[in-house]
């Protein structure tokens, strides 16, 4: 007697479904594999730049207390906001989602305005700004943007 679990009709149908699934998935996987090297390189660059931005932000937020709470607040919040700007620039370099790219652009504008407002509130001078760079080459970016992190500022002219 053949157990009910091994009926020829069901086993053949299951085997057929498995073969169809493998055949249907195979071209999709192959197409994704063709894009993997470029995606992997972008992901690696994105993560490296983001890590650099986060490390710089955390280091710069460790401001030495000055005895003036308001100045200390601005000294800690400025690199925090700058970190958001730097991360938004990185999203613009590598991100593909148009909604997130628009949000990143808004973050840049909003955070720059908040940095300027905080500096003005404590009597510091605010420098003019230019559009944020989105090039992967920081050497080119420094020519286009004057108000990015300390290592991306243009030299002052006299």
CSV table of C-alpha atoms in Angstrom, one decimal:
chain,number,residue,atom,x,y,z
A,1,UNK,CA,0.0,0.0,0.0
A,2,UNK,CA,1.3,3.5,-1.0
A,3,UNK,CA,1.0,6.1,1.8
A,4,UNK,CA,-1.3,9.1,0.9
A,5,UNK,CA,1.7,11.4,1.2
A,6,UNK,CA,3.3,10.0,-1.9
A,7,UNK,CA,0.5,10.3,-4.4
A,8,UNK,CA,2.0,10.6,-7.9
A,9,UNK,CA,-0.3,13.5,-9.0
A,10,UNK,CA,0.6,15.7,-6.0
A,11,UNK,CA,4.3,15.0,-6.2
A,12,UNK,CA,4.4,15.8,-9.9
A,13,UNK,CA,2.5,19.0,-9.3
A,14,UNK,CA,4.8,20.1,-6.5
A,15,UNK,CA,7.9,19.2,-8.6
A,16,UNK,CA,6.5,21.2,-11.5
A,17,UNK,CA,5.8,24.2,-9.3
A,18,UNK,CA,9.4,24.1,-7.9
A,19,UNK,CA,10.8,24.0,-11.4
A,20,UNK,CA,8.6,26.9,-12.6
A,21,UNK,CA,9.6,28.9,-9.5
A,22,UNK,CA,13.4,28.3,-10.1
A,23,UNK,CA,13.0,29.3,-13.8
A,24,UNK,CA,11.0,32.4,-13.0
A,25,UNK,CA,13.4,33.6,-10.2
A,26,UNK,CA,16.6,32.8,-12.1
A,27,UNK,CA,16.4,35.8,-14.6
A,28,UNK,CA,15.5,38.2,-11.8
A,29,UNK,CA,18.5,37.1,-9.7
A,30,UNK,CA,20.8,37.3,-12.7
A,31,UNK,CA,19.6,40.8,-13.5
A,32,UNK,CA,20.2,41.9,-9.9
A,33,UNK,CA,23.6,40.3,-10.0
A,34,UNK,CA,24.5,42.5,-13.0
A,35,UNK,CA,23.9,45.6,-10.9
A,36,UNK,CA,25.6,44.4,-7.7
A,37,UNK,CA,29.1,45.7,-8.4
A,38,UNK,CA,28.0,49.3,-9.0
A,39,UNK,CA,25.5,49.2,-6.1
A,40,UNK,CA,28.2,47.6,-3.8
A,41,UNK,CA,30.7,50.3,-4.7
A,42,UNK,CA,28.1,53.1,-4.1
A,43,UNK,CA,27.1,51.5,-0.8
A,44,UNK,CA,30.7,51.2,0.3
A,45,UNK,CA,31.4,54.9,-0.6
A,46,UNK,CA,28.2,56.0,1.1
A,47,UNK,CA,28.9,54.1,4.3
A,48,UNK,CA,32.5,55.4,4.4
A,49,UNK,CA,31.5,59.0,3.8
A,50,UNK,CA,28.7,58.7,6.3
A,51,UNK,CA,31.0,57.2,8.9
A,52,UNK,CA,33.4,60.1,8.4
A,53,UNK,CA,30.6,62.7,8.8
A,54,UNK,CA,29.3,61.0,12.0
A,55,UNK,CA,32.8,60.8,13.5
A,56,UNK,CA,33.5,64.4,12.7
A,57,UNK,CA,30.2,65.5,14.2
A,58,UNK,CA,30.7,63.5,17.4
A,59,UNK,CA,34.3,64.8,17.8
A,60,UNK,CA,33.2,68.4,17.1
A,61,UNK,CA,30.3,68.2,19.5
A,62,UNK,CA,32.7,67.6,22.4
A,63,UNK,CA,33.2,71.3,22.9
A,64,UNK,CA,35.2,72.5,25.9
A,65,UNK,CA,32.9,74.4,28.3
A,66,UNK,CA,33.4,78.2,28.1
A,67,UNK,CA,31.5,79.2,31.1
A,68,UNK,CA,28.7,80.7,28.9
A,69,UNK,CA,25.8,78.3,28.6
A,70,UNK,CA,24.5,79.9,25.4
A,71,UNK,CA,27.8,79.8,23.7
A,72,UNK,CA,28.4,76.3,24.8
A,73,UNK,CA,24.9,75.4,23.4
A,74,UNK,CA,25.8,76.9,20.0
A,75,UNK,CA,29.2,75.3,20.1
A,76,UNK,CA,27.6,71.8,20.5
A,77,UNK,CA,24.6,72.4,18.3
A,78,UNK,CA,26.5,73.8,15.3
A,79,UNK,CA,28.5,70.5,14.6
A,80,UNK,CA,25.2,68.6,15.3
A,81,UNK,CA,23.5,70.6,12.6
A,82,UNK,CA,26.5,70.4,10.3
A,83,UNK,CA,26.5,66.6,10.7
A,84,UNK,CA,22.9,66.6,9.4
A,85,UNK,CA,24.0,68.8,6.5
A,86,UNK,CA,26.9,66.5,5.7
A,87,UNK,CA,24.7,63.4,5.8
A,88,UNK,CA,22.1,65.1,3.6
A,89,UNK,CA,24.9,65.9,1.1
A,90,UNK,CA,25.9,62.3,1.1
A,91,UNK,CA,22.3,61.3,0.4
A,92,UNK,CA,22.3,63.7,-2.6
A,93,UNK,CA,25.4,62.1,-3.9
A,94,UNK,CA,24.3,58.5,-3.7
A,95,UNK,CA,20.5,58.3,-3.0
A,96,UNK,CA,18.1,57.5,-5.8
A,97,UNK,CA,14.7,58.1,-4.0
A,98,UNK,CA,13.5,61.5,-5.2
A,99,UNK,CA,11.4,62.1,-2.1
A,100,UNK,CA,14.4,61.5,0.1
A,101,UNK,CA,16.6,63.7,-2.1
A,102,UNK,CA,14.1,66.6,-1.7
A,103,UNK,CA,14.1,66.1,2.0
A,104,UNK,CA,17.9,66.1,2.0
A,105,UNK,CA,17.8,69.4,0.2
A,106,UNK,CA,15.4,70.8,2.8
A,107,UNK,CA,17.6,69.6,5.6
A,108,UNK,CA,20.6,71.4,4.1
A,109,UNK,CA,18.7,74.7,3.9
A,110,UNK,CA,17.0,74.4,7.2
A,111,UNK,CA,20.1,73.4,9.2
A,112,UNK,CA,22.2,76.1,7.6
A,113,UNK,CA,19.5,78.7,8.6
A,114,UNK,CA,19.4,77.4,12.1
A,115,UNK,CA,23.2,77.5,12.4
A,116,UNK,CA,23.1,81.1,11.2
A,117,UNK,CA,20.3,82.0,13.6
A,118,UNK,CA,22.1,80.5,16.6
A,119,UNK,CA,25.4,82.3,15.7
A,120,UNK,CA,23.5,85.6,15.3
A,121,UNK,CA,21.8,85.1,18.6
A,122,UNK,CA,25.2,85.0,20.4
A,123,UNK,CA,26.6,87.9,18.4
A,124,UNK,CA,28.8,85.9,16.0
A,125,UNK,CA,29.2,86.9,12.4
A,126,UNK,CA,27.6,84.7,9.8
A,127,UNK,CA,29.4,83.9,6.6
A,128,UNK,CA,27.8,83.9,3.2
A,129,UNK,CA,26.9,80.5,1.9
A,130,UNK,CA,26.7,78.8,-1.5
A,131,UNK,CA,24.9,75.7,-2.8
A,132,UNK,CA,25.9,72.5,-1.1
A,133,UNK,CA,28.3,70.3,-3.0
A,134,UNK,CA,27.2,66.9,-4.2
A,135,UNK,CA,30.3,65.9,-6.1
A,136,UNK,CA,32.1,62.9,-4.7
A,137,UNK,CA,35.5,64.8,-5.0
A,138,UNK,CA,35.9,67.0,-1.8
A,139,UNK,CA,38.5,69.1,-3.6
A,140,UNK,CA,35.9,70.2,-6.1
A,141,UNK,CA,33.3,70.6,-3.4
A,142,UNK,CA,35.4,73.1,-1.4
A,143,UNK,CA,35.3,75.5,-4.3
A,144,UNK,CA,31.5,75.4,-4.4
A,145,UNK,CA,30.6,75.7,-0.8
A,146,UNK,CA,31.8,78.0,1.9
A,147,UNK,CA,29.7,76.9,4.9
A,148,UNK,CA,30.3,73.2,5.2
A,149,UNK,CA,32.3,71.5,7.9
A,150,UNK,CA,35.7,72.8,9.0
A,151,UNK,CA,37.6,70.7,6.5
A,152,UNK,CA,35.4,71.8,3.6
A,153,UNK,CA,35.7,75.6,4.1
A,154,UNK,CA,37.2,77.8,1.4
A,155,UNK,CA,40.2,79.9,2.4
A,156,UNK,CA,39.2,83.4,3.5
A,157,UNK,CA,40.1,86.2,1.1
A,158,UNK,CA,41.3,89.6,2.3
